[in-house]
mmCIF file of C-alpha atoms and ligand atoms in Angstrom:
data_model
loop_
_atom_site.group_PDB
_atom_site.id
_atom_site.type_symbol
_atom_site.label_atom_id
_atom_site.label_comp_id
_atom_site.label_asym_id
_atom_site.label_seq_id
_atom_site.Cartn_x
_atom_site.Cartn_y
_atom_site.Cartn_z
ATOM 1 C CA MET A 1 0.023 -0.125 -0.225
ATOM 2 C CA ASN A 2 1.838 2.955 -0.910
ATOM 3 C CA ILE A 3 -0.616 6.201 -0.438
ATOM 4 C CA ASP A 4 0.394 9.974 -0.551
ATOM 5 C CA TRP A 5 -1.359 10.916 2.757
ATOM 6 C CA SER A 6 -1.065 14.582 2.436
ATOM 7 C CA SER A 7 -1.982 14.433 -0.767
ATOM 8 C CA LEU A 8 -5.703 12.848 -0.610
ATOM 9 C CA PRO A 9 -8.176 14.625 -2.884
ATOM 10 C CA PHE A 10 -11.789 13.856 -1.316
ATOM 11 C CA GLY A 11 -12.668 11.297 -3.525
ATOM 12 C CA TYR A 12 -13.787 7.886 -3.468
ATOM 13 C CA PHE A 13 -11.215 5.456 -2.536
ATOM 14 C CA LYS A 14 -11.329 1.573 -2.859
ATOM 15 C CA THR A 15 -10.373 0.216 0.540
ATOM 16 C CA ASP A 16 -10.801 -3.639 1.657
ATOM 17 C CA TYR A 17 -14.325 -3.882 3.358
ATOM 18 C CA ASN A 18 -17.506 -2.083 4.043
ATOM 19 C CA VAL A 19 -20.514 -3.522 5.580
ATOM 20 C CA ARG A 20 -24.087 -3.986 5.142
ATOM 21 C CA CYS A 21 -27.026 -4.472 7.360
ATOM 22 C CA TYR A 22 -31.063 -5.296 5.888
ATOM 23 C CA PHE A 23 -33.931 -4.217 7.136
ATOM 24 C CA ARG A 24 -36.406 -7.214 6.009
ATOM 25 C CA ASN A 25 -39.881 -8.599 7.147
ATOM 26 C CA GLY A 26 -40.304 -6.074 10.048
ATOM 27 C CA GLU A 27 -36.920 -6.491 11.258
ATOM 28 C CA TRP A 28 -33.486 -5.130 10.798
ATOM 29 C CA GLY A 29 -30.642 -8.416 10.345
ATOM 30 C CA GLU A 30 -27.211 -8.601 11.105
ATOM 31 C CA LEU A 31 -24.542 -6.919 10.259
ATOM 32 C CA GLU A 32 -23.001 -8.352 7.053
ATOM 33 C CA ILE A 33 -19.321 -7.776 6.072
ATOM 34 C CA SER A 34 -18.221 -7.215 2.439
ATOM 35 C CA SER A 35 -15.958 -6.552 0.216
ATOM 36 C CA SER A 36 -17.571 -6.029 -2.776
ATOM 37 C CA GLU A 37 -17.643 -2.420 -3.794
ATOM 38 C CA HIS A 38 -21.167 -3.073 -5.468
ATOM 39 C CA ILE A 39 -24.797 -3.789 -4.027
ATOM 40 C CA ASN A 40 -27.514 -5.623 -5.828
ATOM 41 C CA VAL A 41 -30.510 -3.618 -5.893
ATOM 42 C CA HIS A 42 -33.968 -4.610 -7.409
ATOM 43 C CA MET A 43 -34.419 -2.200 -10.273
ATOM 44 C CA ALA A 44 -38.044 -0.974 -8.812
ATOM 45 C CA ALA A 45 -36.171 -0.447 -5.740
ATOM 46 C CA THR A 46 -37.947 2.833 -4.249
ATOM 47 C CA ALA A 47 -34.373 4.558 -4.085
ATOM 48 C CA LEU A 48 -33.743 4.409 -7.550
ATOM 49 C CA HIS A 49 -37.142 5.766 -8.820
ATOM 50 C CA TYR A 50 -38.463 8.199 -6.077
ATOM 51 C CA GLY A 51 -35.204 9.427 -4.129
ATOM 52 C CA GLN A 52 -36.022 7.087 -1.364
ATOM 53 C CA GLU A 53 -32.088 7.592 -0.063
ATOM 54 C CA ALA A 54 -30.494 9.184 3.205
ATOM 55 C CA PHE A 55 -26.420 8.816 3.732
ATOM 56 C CA GLU A 56 -24.150 10.649 6.282
ATOM 57 C CA GLY A 57 -20.739 11.680 6.501
ATOM 58 C CA MET A 58 -18.386 11.287 9.691
ATOM 59 C CA LYS A 59 -14.168 11.420 10.047
ATOM 60 C CA VAL A 60 -11.842 9.631 12.076
ATOM 61 C CA PHE A 61 -8.548 11.407 12.762
ATOM 62 C CA ARG A 62 -5.360 9.770 13.976
ATOM 63 C CA GLY A 63 -4.326 11.402 16.900
ATOM 64 C CA ILE A 64 -0.809 13.072 18.475
ATOM 65 C CA ASP A 65 -0.935 10.173 20.860
ATOM 66 C CA GLY A 66 -1.639 7.080 17.789
ATOM 67 C CA LYS A 67 -5.214 6.940 19.033
ATOM 68 C CA ALA A 68 -8.023 7.207 16.217
ATOM 69 C CA ARG A 69 -11.085 9.213 16.841
ATOM 70 C CA ILE A 70 -14.268 10.091 15.853
ATOM 71 C CA LEU A 71 -16.261 13.363 16.434
ATOM 72 C CA ARG A 72 -20.228 12.987 17.889
ATOM 73 C CA TRP A 73 -20.882 10.037 15.818
ATOM 74 C CA GLU A 74 -24.251 10.372 18.245
ATOM 75 C CA GLU A 75 -25.576 13.044 16.766
ATOM 76 C CA ASN A 76 -25.050 11.426 13.271
ATOM 77 C CA ALA A 77 -26.844 8.713 14.095
ATOM 78 C CA LYS A 78 -29.544 11.015 15.375
ATOM 79 C CA ARG A 79 -29.701 12.879 11.819
ATOM 80 C CA ILE A 80 -29.870 9.924 9.722
ATOM 81 C CA ARG A 81 -32.553 8.685 11.543
ATOM 82 C CA ARG A 82 -34.684 12.507 11.473
ATOM 83 C CA SER A 83 -33.346 11.916 7.395
ATOM 84 C CA ALA A 84 -34.988 8.538 7.653
ATOM 85 C CA GLU A 85 -38.557 9.590 9.053
ATOM 86 C CA GLY A 86 -38.501 12.976 6.799
ATOM 87 C CA ILE A 87 -39.024 10.432 3.438
ATOM 88 C CA MET A 88 -40.768 7.530 5.732
ATOM 89 C CA MET A 89 -37.547 4.868 5.136
ATOM 90 C CA GLU A 90 -37.501 2.950 8.499
ATOM 91 C CA PRO A 91 -34.655 4.184 10.527
ATOM 92 C CA VAL A 92 -31.368 2.615 11.750
ATOM 93 C CA PRO A 93 -31.331 1.884 15.117
ATOM 94 C CA THR A 94 -28.316 3.560 17.229
ATOM 95 C CA GLU A 95 -26.859 0.149 18.400
ATOM 96 C CA LYS A 96 -27.445 -0.756 14.279
ATOM 97 C CA PHE A 97 -25.531 2.224 13.685
ATOM 98 C CA LYS A 98 -22.931 1.892 15.969
ATOM 99 C CA GLU A 99 -21.990 -1.287 15.882
ATOM 100 C CA ALA A 100 -21.788 -0.675 12.164
ATOM 101 C CA ILE A 101 -19.479 2.043 12.185
ATOM 102 C CA PHE A 102 -16.920 0.816 14.696
ATOM 103 C CA LYS A 103 -16.813 -2.218 12.655
ATOM 104 C CA VAL A 104 -16.153 -0.835 9.520
ATOM 105 C CA ILE A 105 -12.987 1.883 11.030
ATOM 106 C CA HIS A 106 -11.919 -1.590 12.317
ATOM 107 C CA LEU A 107 -12.231 -3.625 9.219
ATOM 108 C CA ASN A 108 -10.110 -0.699 7.515
ATOM 109 C CA LYS A 109 -8.153 0.406 9.926
ATOM 110 C CA LYS A 110 -5.055 0.504 7.992
ATOM 111 C CA TYR A 111 -6.519 3.502 5.849
ATOM 112 C CA ILE A 112 -6.683 5.733 8.919
ATOM 113 C CA PRO A 113 -4.273 8.474 7.591
ATOM 114 C CA PRO A 114 -0.988 9.201 9.979
ATOM 115 C CA TYR A 115 -1.114 11.891 12.376
ATOM 116 C CA GLY A 116 -0.039 15.264 11.044
ATOM 117 C CA THR A 117 -1.330 14.922 7.404
ATOM 118 C CA GLY A 118 -4.282 17.146 7.476
ATOM 119 C CA ALA A 119 -6.490 13.351 6.238
ATOM 120 C CA ALA A 120 -8.939 11.551 7.755
ATOM 121 C CA LEU A 121 -10.853 8.091 7.034
ATOM 122 C CA TYR A 122 -13.982 9.386 5.997
ATOM 123 C CA LEU A 123 -16.941 7.560 6.625
ATOM 124 C CA ARG A 124 -20.008 7.245 4.228
ATOM 125 C CA PRO A 125 -23.162 5.416 5.984
ATOM 126 C CA LEU A 126 -26.650 5.477 3.504
ATOM 127 C CA LEU A 127 -29.873 4.292 3.867
ATOM 128 C CA ILE A 128 -31.676 3.223 0.383
ATOM 129 C CA GLY A 129 -35.557 1.827 0.012
ATOM 130 C CA SER A 130 -34.168 -1.088 -1.352
ATOM 131 C CA GLY A 131 -37.828 -3.268 -1.539
ATOM 132 C CA PRO A 132 -39.600 -2.978 -5.299
ATOM 133 C CA GLN A 133 -42.910 -0.187 -5.667
ATOM 134 C CA VAL A 134 -44.114 1.414 -8.469
ATOM 135 C CA GLY A 135 -46.721 3.299 -7.254
ATOM 136 C CA VAL A 136 -45.309 6.372 -5.304
ATOM 137 C CA LYS A 137 -44.834 4.434 -1.737
ATOM 138 C CA PRO A 138 -42.170 3.773 0.328
ATOM 139 C CA ALA A 139 -40.438 0.907 0.574
ATOM 140 C CA ASP A 140 -41.233 -2.376 2.953
ATOM 141 C CA GLU A 141 -37.180 -3.459 2.201
ATOM 142 C CA TYR A 142 -34.046 -1.054 3.088
ATOM 143 C CA LEU A 143 -30.305 -1.724 2.882
ATOM 144 C CA PHE A 144 -28.071 0.339 5.208
ATOM 145 C CA VAL A 145 -24.508 0.612 3.815
ATOM 146 C CA VAL A 146 -21.333 1.928 5.528
ATOM 147 C CA PHE A 147 -18.040 2.595 3.423
ATOM 148 C CA VAL A 148 -14.981 4.430 4.145
ATOM 149 C CA ALA A 149 -12.176 6.423 2.005
ATOM 150 C CA PRO A 150 -9.362 7.923 3.439
ATOM 151 C CA VAL A 151 -9.453 11.871 2.170
ATOM 152 C CA GLY A 152 -8.096 15.164 1.724
ATOM 153 C CA PRO A 153 -10.222 18.598 2.665
ATOM 154 C CA TYR A 154 -12.875 19.041 0.328
ATOM 155 C CA PHE A 155 -12.505 22.758 -0.607
ATOM 156 C CA TYR A 156 -8.795 23.215 -0.249
ATOM 157 C CA LYS A 157 -5.387 21.788 -1.064
ATOM 158 C CA ASN A 158 -3.301 23.749 -0.666
ATOM 159 C CA GLY A 159 -3.737 24.410 3.048
ATOM 160 C CA PHE A 160 -5.597 26.488 5.156
ATOM 161 C CA LYS A 161 -6.594 29.159 2.460
ATOM 162 C CA PRO A 162 -9.408 31.321 1.689
ATOM 163 C CA VAL A 163 -11.688 30.139 -1.148
ATOM 164 C CA LYS A 164 -13.981 32.133 -3.881
ATOM 165 C CA ILE A 165 -18.319 31.332 -3.653
ATOM 166 C CA GLN A 166 -20.591 31.705 -5.958
ATOM 167 C CA LEU A 167 -23.794 33.530 -4.735
ATOM 168 C CA VAL A 168 -26.628 32.075 -7.124
ATOM 169 C CA ARG A 169 -30.016 33.194 -7.316
ATOM 170 C CA ASP A 170 -31.882 31.234 -10.288
ATOM 171 C CA TYR A 171 -31.470 27.193 -8.127
ATOM 172 C CA ASP A 172 -32.810 26.405 -5.688
ATOM 173 C CA ARG A 173 -31.479 23.214 -3.304
ATOM 174 C CA THR A 174 -34.735 22.725 -1.298
ATOM 175 C CA ALA A 175 -37.650 24.389 -0.682
ATOM 176 C CA PRO A 176 -39.681 25.738 2.570
ATOM 177 C CA HIS A 177 -41.149 22.565 4.060
ATOM 178 C CA GLY A 178 -39.295 20.850 2.080
ATOM 179 C CA THR A 179 -36.237 17.973 2.418
ATOM 180 C CA GLY A 180 -33.583 20.714 3.386
ATOM 181 C CA HIS A 181 -32.935 20.092 7.354
ATOM 182 C CA ILE A 182 -32.351 16.313 6.195
ATOM 183 C CA LYS A 183 -29.751 14.576 4.542
ATOM 184 C CA VAL A 184 -31.426 13.134 1.753
ATOM 185 C CA GLY A 185 -29.679 12.629 -1.945
ATOM 186 C CA GLY A 186 -32.540 14.606 -3.696
ATOM 187 C CA ASN A 187 -31.359 18.033 -1.992
ATOM 188 C CA TYR A 188 -27.949 16.992 -4.012
ATOM 189 C CA ALA A 189 -29.552 16.135 -6.859
ATOM 190 C CA ALA A 190 -31.048 19.966 -7.099
ATOM 191 C CA SER A 191 -27.757 21.362 -6.593
ATOM 192 C CA LEU A 192 -25.998 19.631 -8.899
ATOM 193 C CA ILE A 193 -26.099 22.468 -11.665
ATOM 194 C CA ALA A 194 -25.685 25.186 -10.021
ATOM 195 C CA ALA A 195 -23.084 23.601 -7.764
ATOM 196 C CA ASN A 196 -21.296 22.695 -11.344
ATOM 197 C CA ARG A 197 -21.789 25.946 -12.875
ATOM 198 C CA ALA A 198 -19.992 27.346 -9.936
ATOM 199 C CA VAL A 199 -16.720 25.345 -10.487
ATOM 200 C CA VAL A 200 -16.758 26.081 -14.196
ATOM 201 C CA GLU A 201 -16.859 29.626 -13.345
ATOM 202 C CA GLY A 202 -14.069 29.187 -11.136
ATOM 203 C CA TYR A 203 -14.827 29.318 -7.916
ATOM 204 C CA SER A 204 -14.672 26.493 -4.890
ATOM 205 C CA SER A 205 -18.417 26.010 -4.409
ATOM 206 C CA VAL A 206 -21.984 27.745 -4.594
ATOM 207 C CA LEU A 207 -23.872 30.043 -1.999
ATOM 208 C CA PHE A 208 -27.653 28.938 -1.631
ATOM 209 C CA ILE A 209 -30.317 32.181 -0.354
ATOM 210 C CA ASP A 210 -33.612 31.257 1.105
ATOM 211 C CA SER A 211 -35.945 29.933 -1.887
ATOM 212 C CA LYS A 212 -39.260 31.764 -0.775
ATOM 213 C CA GLU A 213 -38.068 35.457 0.086
ATOM 214 C CA ASN A 214 -34.583 35.176 -2.024
ATOM 215 C CA LYS A 215 -33.378 37.911 0.518
ATOM 216 C CA TYR A 216 -30.867 35.549 3.205
ATOM 217 C CA ILE A 217 -27.816 33.122 3.352
ATOM 218 C CA ASP A 218 -29.190 29.561 3.392
ATOM 219 C CA GLU A 219 -25.738 27.737 2.632
ATOM 220 C CA ALA A 220 -22.344 26.944 0.593
ATOM 221 C CA GLY A 221 -23.244 24.062 -1.001
ATOM 222 C CA PRO A 222 -22.386 20.660 1.312
ATOM 223 C CA ALA A 223 -21.808 22.936 4.146
ATOM 224 C CA ASN A 224 -23.009 25.858 6.665
ATOM 225 C CA PHE A 225 -22.298 29.440 6.458
ATOM 226 C CA PHE A 226 -20.708 31.203 9.134
ATOM 227 C CA GLY A 227 -19.482 34.957 9.076
ATOM 228 C CA ILE A 228 -17.682 37.090 12.147
ATOM 229 C CA LYS A 229 -18.912 40.437 12.752
ATOM 230 C CA GLY A 230 -16.376 41.951 15.745
ATOM 231 C CA ASN A 231 -16.497 39.284 18.477
ATOM 232 C CA THR A 232 -19.454 38.270 17.181
ATOM 233 C CA TYR A 233 -20.100 34.329 15.243
ATOM 234 C CA VAL A 234 -23.164 34.420 13.060
ATOM 235 C CA THR A 235 -24.787 31.915 11.281
ATOM 236 C CA PRO A 236 -27.766 31.630 9.272
ATOM 237 C CA ASP A 237 -31.422 30.010 10.809
ATOM 238 C CA SER A 238 -33.581 28.477 8.482
ATOM 239 C CA GLU A 239 -35.969 25.786 7.359
ATOM 240 C CA THR A 240 -33.798 24.557 4.326
ATOM 241 C CA ILE A 241 -30.423 24.364 6.390
ATOM 242 C CA LEU A 242 -29.119 20.754 6.892
ATOM 243 C CA PRO A 243 -28.294 21.301 10.834
ATOM 244 C CA SER A 244 -23.991 20.845 11.000
ATOM 245 C CA ILE A 245 -22.750 19.174 13.366
ATOM 246 C CA ILE A 246 -19.586 21.076 13.084
ATOM 247 C CA ASN A 247 -21.206 24.114 12.934
ATOM 248 C CA MET A 248 -23.256 23.373 16.274
ATOM 249 C CA SER A 249 -19.385 22.518 17.756
ATOM 250 C CA LEU A 250 -17.796 26.096 16.570
ATOM 251 C CA ARG A 251 -21.047 28.095 18.011
ATOM 252 C CA GLN A 252 -19.865 26.464 21.609
ATOM 253 C CA LEU A 253 -16.282 26.515 20.727
ATOM 254 C CA ALA A 254 -16.894 30.459 20.017
ATOM 255 C CA GLU A 255 -18.809 30.985 23.343
ATOM 256 C CA ASP A 256 -16.369 28.940 24.703
ATOM 257 C CA MET A 257 -13.550 31.951 23.259
ATOM 258 C CA GLY A 258 -16.269 34.714 25.006
ATOM 259 C CA MET A 259 -17.245 35.284 21.834
ATOM 260 C CA LYS A 260 -21.468 36.112 21.085
ATOM 261 C CA VAL A 261 -22.989 33.582 18.715
ATOM 262 C CA GLU A 262 -26.351 34.561 16.845
ATOM 263 C CA ARG A 263 -28.585 32.067 14.664
ATOM 264 C CA ARG A 264 -30.871 33.902 13.432
ATOM 265 C CA PRO A 265 -31.623 34.748 9.600
ATOM 266 C CA VAL A 266 -29.026 36.564 7.659
ATOM 267 C CA LEU A 267 -29.455 39.501 5.340
ATOM 268 C CA ILE A 268 -27.336 38.923 1.978
ATOM 269 C CA GLU A 269 -26.925 42.717 2.454
ATOM 270 C CA GLU A 270 -25.525 41.911 5.918
ATOM 271 C CA LEU A 271 -22.490 39.908 4.409
ATOM 272 C CA GLU A 272 -20.846 43.684 3.979
ATOM 273 C CA GLU A 273 -20.791 44.117 7.786
ATOM 274 C CA PHE A 274 -18.624 40.219 8.107
ATOM 275 C CA GLU A 275 -15.154 41.076 8.666
ATOM 276 C CA GLU A 276 -14.693 37.020 7.960
ATOM 277 C CA ALA A 277 -16.738 34.402 6.211
ATOM 278 C CA GLY A 278 -16.641 30.504 6.156
ATOM 279 C CA ALA A 279 -18.192 27.280 5.440
ATOM 280 C CA CYS A 280 -17.823 24.272 7.771
ATOM 281 C CA GLY A 281 -18.673 20.871 7.848
ATOM 282 C CA THR A 282 -17.290 17.861 8.318
ATOM 283 C CA ALA A 283 -16.165 17.190 4.776
ATOM 284 C CA ALA A 284 -15.423 21.028 4.045
ATOM 285 C CA VAL A 285 -13.895 21.296 7.700
ATOM 286 C CA ILE A 286 -13.488 25.303 8.189
ATOM 287 C CA THR A 287 -13.288 26.619 4.959
ATOM 288 C CA PRO A 288 -11.793 30.274 5.026
ATOM 289 C CA ILE A 289 -13.956 32.472 2.804
ATOM 290 C CA GLY A 290 -12.511 35.129 1.184
ATOM 291 C CA VAL A 291 -14.801 36.078 -1.998
ATOM 292 C CA ILE A 292 -18.417 35.963 -2.259
ATOM 293 C CA HIS A 293 -19.498 36.907 -6.094
ATOM 294 C CA ASP A 294 -23.095 37.294 -6.371
ATOM 295 C CA ARG A 295 -23.340 35.857 -10.199
ATOM 296 C CA GLU A 296 -26.741 38.212 -10.743
ATOM 297 C CA THR A 297 -26.244 41.318 -9.223
ATOM 298 C CA GLY A 298 -22.377 41.245 -10.076
ATOM 299 C CA LYS A 299 -21.657 42.861 -6.549
ATOM 300 C CA THR A 300 -18.711 41.286 -4.955
ATOM 301 C CA TYR A 301 -17.983 40.706 -1.039
ATOM 302 C CA LYS A 302 -14.868 40.544 0.326
ATOM 303 C CA PHE A 303 -13.326 39.351 3.091
ATOM 304 C CA GLY A 304 -9.895 39.910 5.482
ATOM 305 C CA GLU A 305 -6.828 40.848 3.820
ATOM 306 C CA GLU A 306 -6.243 38.608 -0.004
ATOM 307 C CA GLY A 307 -5.054 35.170 0.088
ATOM 308 C CA LYS A 308 -5.192 35.034 4.419
ATOM 309 C CA ALA A 309 -7.423 33.347 6.546
ATOM 310 C CA GLY A 310 -9.123 35.528 9.236
ATOM 311 C CA PRO A 311 -7.475 35.154 12.586
ATOM 312 C CA VAL A 312 -11.079 33.978 14.406
ATOM 313 C CA SER A 313 -12.015 31.103 11.868
ATOM 314 C CA GLU A 314 -8.021 30.066 12.363
ATOM 315 C CA LYS A 315 -8.811 30.319 15.961
ATOM 316 C CA LEU A 316 -11.511 28.043 15.253
ATOM 317 C CA TYR A 317 -9.872 25.677 12.753
ATOM 318 C CA LYS A 318 -7.214 25.190 15.807
ATOM 319 C CA LYS A 319 -8.766 24.598 18.187
ATOM 320 C CA LEU A 320 -11.550 21.932 16.743
ATOM 321 C CA THR A 321 -8.848 20.076 14.499
ATOM 322 C CA ALA A 322 -7.110 20.107 18.013
ATOM 323 C CA ILE A 323 -10.000 18.659 19.925
ATOM 324 C CA GLN A 324 -10.416 16.197 16.904
ATOM 325 C CA HIS A 325 -6.176 14.943 16.835
ATOM 326 C CA GLY A 326 -6.563 14.841 20.843
ATOM 327 C CA GLU A 327 -3.684 17.703 21.126
ATOM 328 C CA GLU A 328 -5.922 19.695 23.365
ATOM 329 C CA PRO A 329 -8.579 18.486 26.209
ATOM 330 C CA ASP A 330 -11.973 17.650 24.751
ATOM 331 C CA PRO A 331 -14.003 19.667 27.433
ATOM 332 C CA TYR A 332 -17.550 18.658 26.232
ATOM 333 C CA GLY A 333 -16.282 14.451 25.722
ATOM 334 C CA TRP A 334 -17.219 14.941 21.885
ATOM 335 C CA THR A 335 -14.785 12.691 20.558
ATOM 336 C CA THR A 336 -14.417 9.011 21.310
ATOM 337 C CA VAL A 337 -11.475 6.603 20.861
ATOM 338 C CA ILE A 338 -11.654 4.308 19.009
ATOM 339 C CA GLU A 339 -10.041 1.297 20.676
ATOM 340 C CA GLY A 340 -7.819 -1.608 18.593
ATOM 341 C CA VAL A 341 -6.887 0.384 15.856
HETATM 342 N N1 PLP S 1 -24.775 21.186 4.847
HETATM 343 C C1 PLP S 1 -24.881 19.902 3.801
HETATM 344 C C2 PLP S 1 -25.772 20.422 2.775
HETATM 345 C C3 PLP S 1 -24.102 19.447 3.736
HETATM 346 O O1 PLP S 1 -24.621 18.133 3.067
HETATM 347 C C4 PLP S 1 -23.306 19.106 5.055
HETATM 348 C C5 PLP S 1 -22.319 17.706 5.322
HETATM 349 O O2 PLP S 1 -22.885 16.858 6.052
HETATM 350 C C6 PLP S 1 -23.112 20.102 5.911
HETATM 351 C C7 PLP S 1 -24.381 21.134 5.667
HETATM 352 C C8 PLP S 1 -22.417 19.881 7.193
HETATM 353 O O3 PLP S 1 -22.897 19.112 8.086
HETATM 354 P P1 PLP S 1 -21.930 18.446 9.104
HETATM 355 O O4 PLP S 1 -21.175 19.503 10.011
HETATM 356 O O5 PLP S 1 -22.860 18.308 9.897
HETATM 357 O O6 PLP S 1 -20.991 17.308 8.678
HETATM 358 C C1 COI S 2 -20.064 15.895 4.745
HETATM 359 O O1 COI S 2 -19.750 16.750 5.041
HETATM 360 O O2 COI S 2 -19.906 14.791 5.350
HETATM 361 C C2 COI S 2 -20.821 15.327 3.198
HETATM 362 O O3 COI S 2 -21.755 14.936 3.846
HETATM 363 C C3 COI S 2 -20.620 16.377 2.732
HETATM 364 C C4 COI S 2 -20.629 15.766 1.287
HETATM 365 C C5 COI S 2 -21.988 16.035 0.680
HETATM 366 C C6 COI S 2 -19.775 15.891 0.623
#
């Protein structure tokens, strides 16, 4: 195995094993270990026709003490439950979720990137409606799979540097009373045109605004948005945003640093008032935003010194990653050490 850990992209990587579990005849079966990269799915599976699919994302980091840690996995277990319920799928019991993620980490322990490389072992749990339906109805059978891939950060390849983001008004990823608050595949399908266009036009990601009034910031593609104004950490509150576990953690860390935290609707014009801006999430970690360009109005918002992350974003980034790598105390018990890997 010859992996250049420090330059891993965020992408698929073949590893040795994945784990699977089927819900059939009204009950979850035993966890199965597989070394196949494929799943055998009925052609009428509801996941394929009606988007009955939800997923999660978590990272395992090798710490300074050689131990592997995962952050707040119980929150991901809760969120995939909410996602399942939101599109009438059978939720994965927390015990099953736990068994699956720890098993898949053990089986693929050689793919946990070494300490100091910036890389992580990414866990991708997914739950799909696998049973057949032709009418628009929930499936009777479900398949839960967890696979892993060693990855680098999503948005930046050359270190912790600000990226350019494109604000769009002509595409929405979700709708009020829709599915934006849960992590289901349809939201990502709906984001593809805008996200891909942003990349083609030279941006790292897209910034979606609220789809009802077109006045407020929603989120930054596959990550939440935050802004720093003086001593305040501001992040949008909206029913169409996915509640990010990293954002929730950053709000706590910001408060612990003596900052004020505001979670509320954020008007697009308020971008003018932020000294720093960032995107945050498991894949995105904290990605400082240097520029937001409004594709329709042509207006450009700039944050901080060119090419340099702002001091608050950097402090938050260091604090969070230090906890994830066991370099600093974990006062809230967010991390779980994975024994025996
Ligand atoms: N927003 C969206 C749309 C996402 O896909 C993700 C990634 O999971 C996030 C935000 C960040 O969430 P978390 O911090 O829980 O990874
Ligand atoms: C994550 O941050 O884990 C995500 O799921 C984002 C992903 C859509 C790339």
